[in-house]
Coordinates of N, CA and C and ligand atoms in Angstrom, one line a residue:
M1 N -60.9 -4.0 1.0 CA -60.2 -2.9 1.6 C -59.2 -3.5 2.7
S2 N -58.2 -2.6 3.0 CA -57.2 -3.1 3.9 C -56.4 -1.9 4.3
M3 N -55.7 -2.0 5.5 CA -54.7 -1.0 5.8 C -53.5 -1.3 5.0
V4 N -52.6 -0.4 4.7 CA -51.4 -0.6 3.9 C -50.2 0.1 4.6
V5 N -49.1 -0.7 4.7 CA -47.9 -0.1 5.1 C -47.1 0.5 3.9
T6 N -46.6 1.7 4.1 CA -46.0 2.4 3.0 C -44.5 2.9 3.3
E7 N -44.0 3.7 2.4 CA -42.7 4.1 2.3 C -42.0 4.5 3.7
P8 N -42.7 5.3 4.6 CA -42.0 5.7 5.8 C -41.6 4.5 6.7
C9 N -42.2 3.4 6.5 CA -41.7 2.2 7.3 C -40.4 1.6 6.8
F10 N -40.1 1.9 5.5 CA -38.8 1.4 5.0 C -37.6 1.8 5.7
G11 N -36.8 0.9 6.3 CA -35.6 1.2 7.0 C -35.9 1.6 8.4
C12 N -37.1 1.6 8.8 CA -37.5 2.0 10.3 C -37.9 0.8 11.1
K13 N -39.1 0.2 10.7 CA -39.6 -1.0 11.4 C -39.7 -0.7 12.9
H14 N -40.5 0.4 13.2 CA -40.7 0.6 14.7 C -41.4 -0.6 15.4
T15 N -42.3 -1.2 14.7 CA -43.1 -2.4 15.2 C -44.0 -2.0 16.3
D16 N -44.3 -0.7 16.5 CA -45.4 -0.4 17.5 C -46.7 -0.8 17.0
C17 N -46.8 -0.9 15.7 CA -48.1 -1.3 15.1 C -48.5 -2.7 15.4
V18 N -47.6 -3.6 15.4 CA -48.0 -5.0 15.6 C -48.6 -5.4 16.9
V19 N -48.3 -4.7 18.0 CA -48.8 -5.1 19.3 C -50.3 -4.7 19.4
V20 N -50.8 -3.8 18.6 CA -52.1 -3.4 18.8 C -53.1 -4.1 17.8
C21 N -52.5 -4.8 16.8 CA -53.4 -5.5 15.8 C -54.1 -6.6 16.3
P22 N -55.5 -6.6 16.3 CA -56.3 -7.7 16.9 C -56.4 -8.9 15.9
A23 N -55.9 -8.7 14.7 CA -55.9 -9.8 13.7 C -54.6 -10.4 13.4
D24 N -53.6 -9.9 14.1 CA -52.3 -10.4 13.9 C -51.9 -10.5 12.4
C25 N -52.2 -9.4 11.6 CA -52.0 -9.5 10.2 C -50.7 -8.8 9.7
F26 N -49.7 -8.5 10.6 CA -48.5 -7.9 10.1 C -47.4 -9.0 9.8
Y27 N -46.7 -8.8 8.7 CA -45.6 -9.7 8.3 C -44.4 -8.9 8.1
E28 N -43.2 -9.6 8.5 CA -42.0 -8.8 8.6 C -41.0 -9.1 7.4
G29 N -40.8 -8.1 6.6 CA -39.8 -8.2 5.6 C -38.5 -7.7 6.1
E30 N -37.5 -7.8 5.2 CA -36.1 -7.4 5.7 C -36.0 -6.0 6.1
S31 N -36.7 -5.0 5.3 CA -36.6 -3.6 5.6 C -37.8 -2.9 6.0
M32 N -39.0 -3.6 5.9 CA -40.2 -3.0 6.3 C -41.2 -4.0 6.7
L33 N -42.4 -3.7 7.2 CA -43.5 -4.6 7.5 C -44.6 -4.5 6.4
F34 N -45.4 -5.6 6.3 CA -46.5 -5.6 5.3 C -47.7 -6.1 6.0
I35 N -48.8 -5.6 5.6 CA -50.1 -6.0 6.1 C -50.8 -7.0 5.1
H36 N -51.2 -8.2 5.6 CA -51.9 -9.1 4.7 C -53.3 -8.6 4.5
P37 N -53.6 -8.2 3.3 CA -54.9 -7.6 3.0 C -56.1 -8.5 3.2
D38 N -55.9 -9.8 3.1 CA -57.0 -10.7 3.4 C -57.3 -11.0 4.9
E39 N -56.3 -10.6 5.7 CA -56.4 -10.8 7.1 C -56.8 -9.5 7.9
C40 N -56.5 -8.4 7.3 CA -56.7 -7.1 7.9 C -58.2 -6.9 8.1
I41 N -58.7 -6.4 9.2 CA -60.1 -6.2 9.4 C -60.4 -4.7 9.4
D42 N -59.5 -3.8 8.9 CA -59.7 -2.4 8.7 C -60.1 -1.7 10.1
C43 N -59.6 -2.2 11.1 CA -60.0 -1.5 12.4 C -59.3 -0.1 12.6
G44 N -58.0 0.0 12.0 CA -57.3 1.2 12.0 C -56.5 1.4 13.3
A45 N -56.5 0.5 14.1 CA -55.8 0.6 15.5 C -54.3 0.9 15.3
C46 N -53.7 0.3 14.2 CA -52.3 0.6 14.0 C -51.9 1.9 13.5
V47 N -52.9 2.6 12.9 CA -52.5 4.0 12.2 C -51.9 5.0 13.2
P48 N -52.5 5.3 14.4 CA -51.9 6.3 15.3 C -50.7 5.8 16.0
E49 N -50.4 4.5 16.0 CA -49.3 3.9 16.7 C -47.9 4.1 15.9
C50 N -48.0 4.4 14.6 CA -46.8 4.4 13.8 C -46.2 5.8 13.9
P51 N -45.0 5.8 14.5 CA -44.3 7.2 14.7 C -44.1 7.9 13.3
P52 N -43.7 7.3 12.2 CA -43.5 8.0 11.0 C -44.8 8.1 10.1
Q53 N -45.9 7.7 10.6 CA -47.2 7.7 9.9 C -47.1 6.9 8.6
A54 N -46.7 5.7 8.7 CA -46.6 4.9 7.4 C -47.8 4.1 7.0
I55 N -48.8 4.1 7.9 CA -50.0 3.2 7.6 C -51.2 4.0 7.2
F56 N -51.8 3.6 6.1 CA -53.0 4.3 5.6 C -54.1 3.3 5.2
Y57 N -55.4 3.7 5.3 CA -56.4 2.9 4.6 C -56.1 2.9 3.1
E58 N -56.4 1.8 2.5 CA -56.1 1.6 1.1 C -56.5 2.8 0.2
D59 N -57.7 3.3 0.5 CA -58.2 4.4 -0.4 C -57.5 5.7 -0.1
D60 N -56.8 5.7 1.1 CA -56.2 7.0 1.4 C -54.7 7.0 1.2
V61 N -54.1 5.9 0.6 CA -52.6 5.9 0.4 C -52.3 7.1 -0.6
P62 N -51.4 8.0 -0.2 CA -50.9 9.1 -1.0 C -50.5 8.5 -2.4
E63 N -50.7 9.3 -3.5 CA -50.4 8.9 -4.8 C -49.0 8.3 -5.0
P64 N -48.0 9.0 -4.5 CA -46.7 8.5 -4.8 C -46.4 7.1 -4.2
W65 N -47.2 6.6 -3.3 CA -47.0 5.4 -2.6 C -48.1 4.4 -3.0
R66 N -48.9 4.6 -4.0 CA -49.9 3.6 -4.4 C -49.4 2.2 -4.7
D67 N -48.2 2.1 -5.2 CA -47.6 0.8 -5.5 C -47.5 -0.1 -4.2
Y68 N -47.5 0.5 -3.0 CA -47.3 -0.2 -1.8 C -48.6 -1.1 -1.6
I69 N -49.7 -0.7 -2.2 CA -50.9 -1.5 -2.0 C -50.6 -3.0 -2.6
A70 N -50.1 -3.0 -3.8 CA -49.8 -4.3 -4.4 C -48.6 -5.0 -3.7
L71 N -47.7 -4.2 -3.3 CA -46.5 -4.7 -2.6 C -46.9 -5.4 -1.3
N72 N -47.8 -4.8 -0.5 CA -48.2 -5.5 0.7 C -48.9 -6.8 0.4
R73 N -49.8 -6.8 -0.7 CA -50.4 -8.1 -1.0 C -49.5 -9.1 -1.4
E74 N -48.4 -8.7 -2.2 CA -47.5 -9.6 -2.8 C -46.5 -10.2 -1.7
M75 N -46.1 -9.3 -0.8 CA -45.0 -9.7 0.1 C -45.5 -10.3 1.5
A76 N -46.7 -9.9 1.9 CA -47.2 -10.5 3.2 C -47.1 -12.0 3.2
P77 N -47.6 -12.7 2.2 CA -47.7 -14.1 2.3 C -46.3 -14.8 2.2
L78 N -45.3 -13.9 1.8 CA -43.9 -14.5 1.7 C -43.0 -14.3 2.9
C79 N -43.6 -13.6 3.9 CA -42.8 -13.1 5.1 C -43.3 -13.8 6.3
P80 N -42.5 -13.8 7.4 CA -43.0 -14.4 8.7 C -43.9 -13.4 9.4
N81 N -44.8 -14.0 10.1 CA -45.8 -13.2 10.9 C -45.0 -12.5 12.0
I82 N -45.4 -11.3 12.4 CA -44.8 -10.7 13.6 C -45.9 -10.1 14.5
T83 N -45.8 -10.5 15.7 CA -46.9 -9.9 16.7 C -46.2 -9.3 17.9
E84 N -44.9 -9.3 18.0 CA -44.3 -8.7 19.2 C -43.3 -7.6 18.8
K85 N -43.3 -6.5 19.6 CA -42.4 -5.4 19.3 C -41.0 -5.8 19.4
K86 N -40.1 -5.2 18.6 CA -38.6 -5.4 18.7 C -37.9 -4.1 18.4
A87 N -36.7 -4.1 18.5 CA -35.9 -2.9 18.4 C -36.1 -2.4 16.9
P88 N -36.3 -1.0 16.7 CA -36.4 -0.6 15.4 C -35.1 -0.6 14.6
L89 N -35.1 -0.5 13.3 CA -33.8 -0.4 12.6 C -33.0 0.9 12.7
Q90 N -33.9 2.0 13.0 CA -33.3 3.3 13.2 C -34.2 4.1 14.0
Ligands
LIG101 FE1 -43.3 0.3 10.3 FE2 -44.7 2.1 11.5 FE3 -45.1 -0.4 12.0 S1 -42.5 2.2 11.0 S2 -43.1 -1.4 11.7 S3 -45.5 0.6 10.2 S4 -45.1 1.2 13.6

């Protein structure tokens, strides 16, 4: 199990989530962030920090966004780690 970053993050990247993550498991793609599922400890600290509510427990990801579970697993290892807040895209 892992937390998963979904659609509302796309084009936003508020990055409020990264500063509360005790496992430093966020990775930055060009348009959105991804959580490395093998590093996430399921603490859920990031969930209430995300303004557009993009982060869900894997089992709770809404049906239209289920593909983001595999996308996080696929993309996190390919992107640089991010642990500090930066200006959002919008
Ligand atoms: Fe994205 Fe929300 Fe984090 S918009 S960068 S998941 S705070």
